PDB file of C-alpha atoms in Angstrom:
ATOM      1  CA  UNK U   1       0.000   0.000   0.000  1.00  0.00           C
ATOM      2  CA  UNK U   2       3.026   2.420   0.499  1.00  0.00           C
ATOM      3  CA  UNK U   3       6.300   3.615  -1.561  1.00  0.00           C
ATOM      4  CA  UNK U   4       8.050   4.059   2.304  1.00  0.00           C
ATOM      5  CA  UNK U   5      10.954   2.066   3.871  1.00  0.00           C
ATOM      6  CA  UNK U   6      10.368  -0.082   6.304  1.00  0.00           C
ATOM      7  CA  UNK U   7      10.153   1.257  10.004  1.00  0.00           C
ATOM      8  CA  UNK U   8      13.497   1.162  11.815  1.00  0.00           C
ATOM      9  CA  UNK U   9      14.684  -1.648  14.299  1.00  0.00           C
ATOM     10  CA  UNK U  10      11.720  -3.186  16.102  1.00  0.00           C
ATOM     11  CA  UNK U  11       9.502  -1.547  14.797  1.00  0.00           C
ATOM     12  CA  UNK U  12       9.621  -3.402  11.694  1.00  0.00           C
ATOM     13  CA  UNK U  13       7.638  -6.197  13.671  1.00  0.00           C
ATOM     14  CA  UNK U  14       4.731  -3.921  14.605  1.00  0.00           C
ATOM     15  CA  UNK U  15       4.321  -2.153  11.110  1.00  0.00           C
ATOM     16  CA  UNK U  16       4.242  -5.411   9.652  1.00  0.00           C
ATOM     17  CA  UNK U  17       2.018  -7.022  11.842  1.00  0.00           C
ATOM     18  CA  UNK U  18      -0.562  -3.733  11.310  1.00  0.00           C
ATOM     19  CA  UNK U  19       0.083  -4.104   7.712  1.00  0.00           C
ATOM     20  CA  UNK U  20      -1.404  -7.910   7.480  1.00  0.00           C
ATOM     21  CA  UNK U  21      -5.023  -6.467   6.727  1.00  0.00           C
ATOM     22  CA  UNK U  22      -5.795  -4.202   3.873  1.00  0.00           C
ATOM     23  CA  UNK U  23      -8.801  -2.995   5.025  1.00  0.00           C
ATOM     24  CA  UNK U  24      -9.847  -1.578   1.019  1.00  0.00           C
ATOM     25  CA  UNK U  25      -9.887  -4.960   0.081  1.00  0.00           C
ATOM     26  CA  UNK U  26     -10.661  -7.483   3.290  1.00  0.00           C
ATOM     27  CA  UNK U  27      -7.036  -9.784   2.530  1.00  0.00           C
ATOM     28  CA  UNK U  28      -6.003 -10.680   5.659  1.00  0.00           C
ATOM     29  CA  UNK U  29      -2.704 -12.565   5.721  1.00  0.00           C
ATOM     30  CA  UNK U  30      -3.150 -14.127   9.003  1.00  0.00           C
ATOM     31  CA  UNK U  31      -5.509 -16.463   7.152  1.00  0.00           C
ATOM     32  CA  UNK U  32      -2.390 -17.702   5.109  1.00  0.00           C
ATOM     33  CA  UNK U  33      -0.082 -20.138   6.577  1.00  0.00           C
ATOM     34  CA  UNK U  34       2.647 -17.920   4.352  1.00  0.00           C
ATOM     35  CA  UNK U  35       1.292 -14.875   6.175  1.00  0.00           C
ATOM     36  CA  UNK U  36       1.195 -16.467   9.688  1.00  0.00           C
ATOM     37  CA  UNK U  37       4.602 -17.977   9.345  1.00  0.00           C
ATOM     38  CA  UNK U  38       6.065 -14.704   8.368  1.00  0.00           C
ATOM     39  CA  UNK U  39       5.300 -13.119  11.901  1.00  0.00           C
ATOM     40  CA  UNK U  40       6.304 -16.679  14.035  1.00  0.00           C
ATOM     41  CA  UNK U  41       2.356 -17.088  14.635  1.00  0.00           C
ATOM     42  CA  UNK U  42       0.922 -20.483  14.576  1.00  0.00           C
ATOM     43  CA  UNK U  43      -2.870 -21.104  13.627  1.00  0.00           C
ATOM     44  CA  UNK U  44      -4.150 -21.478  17.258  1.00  0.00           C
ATOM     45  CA  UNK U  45      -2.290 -18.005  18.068  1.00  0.00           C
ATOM     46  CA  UNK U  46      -4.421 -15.831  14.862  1.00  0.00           C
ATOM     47  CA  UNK U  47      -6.879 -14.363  16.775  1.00  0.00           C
ATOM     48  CA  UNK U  48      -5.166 -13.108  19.452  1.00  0.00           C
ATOM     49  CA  UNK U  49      -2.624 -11.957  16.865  1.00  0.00           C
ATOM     50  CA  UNK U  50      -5.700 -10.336  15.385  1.00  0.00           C
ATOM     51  CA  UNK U  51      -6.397  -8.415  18.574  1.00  0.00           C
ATOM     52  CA  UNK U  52      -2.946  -7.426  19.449  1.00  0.00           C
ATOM     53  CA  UNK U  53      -2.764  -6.158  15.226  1.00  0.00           C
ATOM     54  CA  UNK U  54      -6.114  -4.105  15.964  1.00  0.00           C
ATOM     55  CA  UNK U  55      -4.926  -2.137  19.373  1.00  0.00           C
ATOM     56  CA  UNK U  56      -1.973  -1.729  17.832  1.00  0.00           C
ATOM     57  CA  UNK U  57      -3.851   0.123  14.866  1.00  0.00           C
ATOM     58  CA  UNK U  58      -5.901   2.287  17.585  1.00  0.00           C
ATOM     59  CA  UNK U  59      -2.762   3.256  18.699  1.00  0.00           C
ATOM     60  CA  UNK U  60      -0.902   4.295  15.717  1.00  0.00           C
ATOM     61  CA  UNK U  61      -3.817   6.076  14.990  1.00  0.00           C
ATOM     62  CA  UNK U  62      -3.502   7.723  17.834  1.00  0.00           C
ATOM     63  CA  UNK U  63       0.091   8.945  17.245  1.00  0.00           C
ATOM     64  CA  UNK U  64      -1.264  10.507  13.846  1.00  0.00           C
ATOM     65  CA  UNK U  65      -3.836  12.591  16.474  1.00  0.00           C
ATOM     66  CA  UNK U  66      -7.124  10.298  14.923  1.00  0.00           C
ATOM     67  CA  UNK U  67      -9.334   8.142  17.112  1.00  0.00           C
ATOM     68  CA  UNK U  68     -10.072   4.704  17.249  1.00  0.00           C
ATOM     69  CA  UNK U  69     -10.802   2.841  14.346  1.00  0.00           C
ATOM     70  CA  UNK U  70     -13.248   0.569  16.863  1.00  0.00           C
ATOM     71  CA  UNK U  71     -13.159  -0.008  20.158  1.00  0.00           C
ATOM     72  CA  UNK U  72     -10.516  -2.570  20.784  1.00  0.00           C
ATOM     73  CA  UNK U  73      -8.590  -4.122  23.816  1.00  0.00           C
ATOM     74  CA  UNK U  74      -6.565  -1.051  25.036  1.00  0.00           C
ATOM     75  CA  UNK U  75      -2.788  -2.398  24.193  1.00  0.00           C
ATOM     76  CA  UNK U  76      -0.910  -1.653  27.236  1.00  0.00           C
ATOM     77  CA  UNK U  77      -3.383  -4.483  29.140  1.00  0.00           C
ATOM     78  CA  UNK U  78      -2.511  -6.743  26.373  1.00  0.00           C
ATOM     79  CA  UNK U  79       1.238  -6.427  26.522  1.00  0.00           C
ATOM     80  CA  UNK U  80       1.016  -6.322  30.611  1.00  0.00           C
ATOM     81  CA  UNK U  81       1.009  -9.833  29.483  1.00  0.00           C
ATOM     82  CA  UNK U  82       4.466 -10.156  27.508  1.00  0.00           C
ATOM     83  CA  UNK U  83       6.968 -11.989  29.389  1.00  0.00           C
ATOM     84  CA  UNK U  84      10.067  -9.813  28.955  1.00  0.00           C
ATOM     85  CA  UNK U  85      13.566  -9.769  30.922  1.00  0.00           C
ATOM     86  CA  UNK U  86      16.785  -7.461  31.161  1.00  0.00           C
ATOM     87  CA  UNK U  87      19.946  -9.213  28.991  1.00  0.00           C
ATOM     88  CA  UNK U  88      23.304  -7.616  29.778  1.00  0.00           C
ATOM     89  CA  UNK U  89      25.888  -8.239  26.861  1.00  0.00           C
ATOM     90  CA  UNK U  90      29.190  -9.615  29.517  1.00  0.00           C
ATOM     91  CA  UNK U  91      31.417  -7.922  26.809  1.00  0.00           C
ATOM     92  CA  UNK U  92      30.248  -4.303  26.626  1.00  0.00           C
ATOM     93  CA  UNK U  93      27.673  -3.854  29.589  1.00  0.00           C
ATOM     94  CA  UNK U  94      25.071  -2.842  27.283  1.00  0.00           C
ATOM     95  CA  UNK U  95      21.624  -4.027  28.299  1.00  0.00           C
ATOM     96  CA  UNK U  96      18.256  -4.143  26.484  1.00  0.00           C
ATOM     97  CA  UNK U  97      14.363  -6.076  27.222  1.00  0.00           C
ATOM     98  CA  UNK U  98      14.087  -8.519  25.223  1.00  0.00           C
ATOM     99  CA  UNK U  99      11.279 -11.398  25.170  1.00  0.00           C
ATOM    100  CA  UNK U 100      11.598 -14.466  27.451  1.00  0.00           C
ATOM    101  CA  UNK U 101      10.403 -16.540  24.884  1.00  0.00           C
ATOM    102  CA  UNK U 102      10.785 -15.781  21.387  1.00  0.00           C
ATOM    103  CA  UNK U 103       7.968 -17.464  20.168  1.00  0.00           C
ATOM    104  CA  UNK U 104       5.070 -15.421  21.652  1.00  0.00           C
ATOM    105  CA  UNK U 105       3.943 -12.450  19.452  1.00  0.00           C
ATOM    106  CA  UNK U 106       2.737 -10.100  22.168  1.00  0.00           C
ATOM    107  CA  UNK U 107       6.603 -10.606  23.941  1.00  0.00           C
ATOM    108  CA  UNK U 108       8.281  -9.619  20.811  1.00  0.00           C
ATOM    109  CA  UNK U 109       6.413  -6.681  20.090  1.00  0.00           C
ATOM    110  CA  UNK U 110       6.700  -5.640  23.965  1.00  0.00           C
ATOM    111  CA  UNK U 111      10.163  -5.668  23.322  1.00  0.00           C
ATOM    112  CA  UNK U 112       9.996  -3.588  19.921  1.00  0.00           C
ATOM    113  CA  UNK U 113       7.902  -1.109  21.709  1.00  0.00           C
ATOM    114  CA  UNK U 114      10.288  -1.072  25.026  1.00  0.00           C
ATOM    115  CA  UNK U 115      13.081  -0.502  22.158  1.00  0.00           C
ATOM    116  CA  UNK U 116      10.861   2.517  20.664  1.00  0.00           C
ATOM    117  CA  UNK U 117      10.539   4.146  23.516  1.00  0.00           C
ATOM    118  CA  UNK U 118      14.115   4.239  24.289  1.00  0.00           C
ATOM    119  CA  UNK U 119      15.156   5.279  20.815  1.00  0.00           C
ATOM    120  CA  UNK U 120      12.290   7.903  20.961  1.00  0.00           C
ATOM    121  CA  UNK U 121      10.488   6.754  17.740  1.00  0.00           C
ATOM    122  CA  UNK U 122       7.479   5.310  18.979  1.00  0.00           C
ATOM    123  CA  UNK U 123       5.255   7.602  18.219  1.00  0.00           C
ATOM    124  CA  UNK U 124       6.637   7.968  14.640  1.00  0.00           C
ATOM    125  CA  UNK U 125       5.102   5.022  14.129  1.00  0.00           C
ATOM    126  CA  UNK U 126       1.406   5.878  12.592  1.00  0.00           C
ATOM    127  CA  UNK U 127      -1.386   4.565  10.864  1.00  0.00           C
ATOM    128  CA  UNK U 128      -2.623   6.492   7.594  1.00  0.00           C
ATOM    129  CA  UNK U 129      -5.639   8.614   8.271  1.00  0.00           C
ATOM    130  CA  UNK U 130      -7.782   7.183   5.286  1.00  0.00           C
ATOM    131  CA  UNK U 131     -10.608   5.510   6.801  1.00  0.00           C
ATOM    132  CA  UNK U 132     -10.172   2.414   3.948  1.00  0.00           C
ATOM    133  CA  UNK U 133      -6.763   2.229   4.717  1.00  0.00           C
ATOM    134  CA  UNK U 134      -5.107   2.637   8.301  1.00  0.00           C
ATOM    135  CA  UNK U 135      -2.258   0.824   6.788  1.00  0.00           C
ATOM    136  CA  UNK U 136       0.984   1.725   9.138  1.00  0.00           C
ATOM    137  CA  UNK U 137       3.980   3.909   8.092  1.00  0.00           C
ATOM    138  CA  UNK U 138       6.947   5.311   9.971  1.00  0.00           C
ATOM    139  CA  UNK U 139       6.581   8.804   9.444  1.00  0.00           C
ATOM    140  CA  UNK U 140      10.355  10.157   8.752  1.00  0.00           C
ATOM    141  CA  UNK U 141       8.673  13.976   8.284  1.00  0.00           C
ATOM    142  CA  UNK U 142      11.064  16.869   9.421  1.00  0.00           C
ATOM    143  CA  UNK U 143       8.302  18.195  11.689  1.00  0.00           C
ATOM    144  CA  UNK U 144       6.453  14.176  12.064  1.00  0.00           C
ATOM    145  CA  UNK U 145       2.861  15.386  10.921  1.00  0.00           C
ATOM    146  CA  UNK U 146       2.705  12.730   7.952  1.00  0.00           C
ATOM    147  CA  UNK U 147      -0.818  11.913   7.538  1.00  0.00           C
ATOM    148  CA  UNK U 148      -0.840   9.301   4.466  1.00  0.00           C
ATOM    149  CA  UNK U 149       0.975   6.009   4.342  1.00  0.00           C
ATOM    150  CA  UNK U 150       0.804   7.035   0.542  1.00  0.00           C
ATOM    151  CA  UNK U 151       0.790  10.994  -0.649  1.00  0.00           C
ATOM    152  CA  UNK U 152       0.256   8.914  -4.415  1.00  0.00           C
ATOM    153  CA  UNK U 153      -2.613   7.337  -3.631  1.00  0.00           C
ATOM    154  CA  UNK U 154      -4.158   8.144   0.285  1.00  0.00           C
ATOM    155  CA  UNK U 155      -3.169  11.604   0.434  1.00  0.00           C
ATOM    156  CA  UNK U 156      -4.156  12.471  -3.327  1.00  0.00           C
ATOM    157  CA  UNK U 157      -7.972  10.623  -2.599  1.00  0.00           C
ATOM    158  CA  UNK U 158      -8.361  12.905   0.095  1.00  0.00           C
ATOM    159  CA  UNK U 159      -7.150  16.065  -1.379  1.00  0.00           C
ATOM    160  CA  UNK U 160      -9.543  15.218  -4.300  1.00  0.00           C
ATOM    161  CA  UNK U 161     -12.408  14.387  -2.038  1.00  0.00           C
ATOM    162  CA  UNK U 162     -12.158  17.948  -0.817  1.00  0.00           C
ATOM    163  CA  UNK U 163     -11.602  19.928  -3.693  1.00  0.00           C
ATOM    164  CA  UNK U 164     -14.367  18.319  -5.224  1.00  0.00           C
ATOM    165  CA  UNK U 165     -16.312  19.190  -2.034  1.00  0.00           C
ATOM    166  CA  UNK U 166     -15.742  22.569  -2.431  1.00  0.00           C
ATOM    167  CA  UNK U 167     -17.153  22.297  -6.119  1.00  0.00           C
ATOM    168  CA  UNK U 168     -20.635  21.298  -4.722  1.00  0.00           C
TER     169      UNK U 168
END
């Protein structure tokens, strides 16, 4: 759905998880086994991959200064239930969360947020304002008011919707 890089470090994780339904069209890769495997999630883990990927919108959206797409499970109850601990590289002292388990979705992207935080991108991390889209995007603006995953195709729908609002 978007011409932007990747979001940096961690955050990777989370974008891509956000980005597994395209709302426009309904495809959900979390119904794939290609889709699942490509976040670590098994079948019996979807729909609570689902509702971690759906708070995780909310919240994105929130970043870009929108509300909730729906009401959802509020994400900081839902990663109160990561299991994360300290490591402490012996070689350089440098320490970082990371998940007890890699396995568990909701750990990893704990950690990725945790990471965010510290780097101070979080909340660079948006979803698009279009109300068919939400799709996320790591908004590398000067002054981080990026509205669109896409100028090309989100932010140019919208700026058409209005001029041609203004024709009426």
């Amino acid at each position: 759905m978007t011409e932007r890089s990747p979001a940096p470090g961690g955050l990777a994780l989370v974008e891509a998880l956000v980005n597994t339904l395209d709302i426009e069209s309904g495809a959900d890769a979390l119904d794939t086994p290609e889709g699942r495997a490509r976040l670590g999630v098994t079948a019996d883990e979807t729909d609570r991959a689902r509702t971690l990927r759906e708070s995780l919108r909310a919240t994105l959206l929130a970043h870009a200064g929108h509300p909730p797409h729906r009401e959802v499970t509020p994400l900081g109850a839902l990663l109160a239930e990561a299991p994360l601990l300290v490591t402490v590289d012996a070689s350089d002292g440098s320490a970082a969360l990371a998940p007890a388990d890699d396995r568990p979705l909701h750990a990893r992207v704990a950690a990725a947020v945790a990471e965010a935080l510290v780097a101070g991108t979080w909340t660079r991390l948006k979803a698009c304002q279009a109300a068919d889209c939400h799709w996320a995007y790591y908004d590398r603006s000067p002054a981080g008011r990026g509205r669109w995953c896409s100028m090309q195709v989100c932010g140019a729908r919208a700026k058409m919707r209005r001029y041609r609002a203004k024709e009426l």
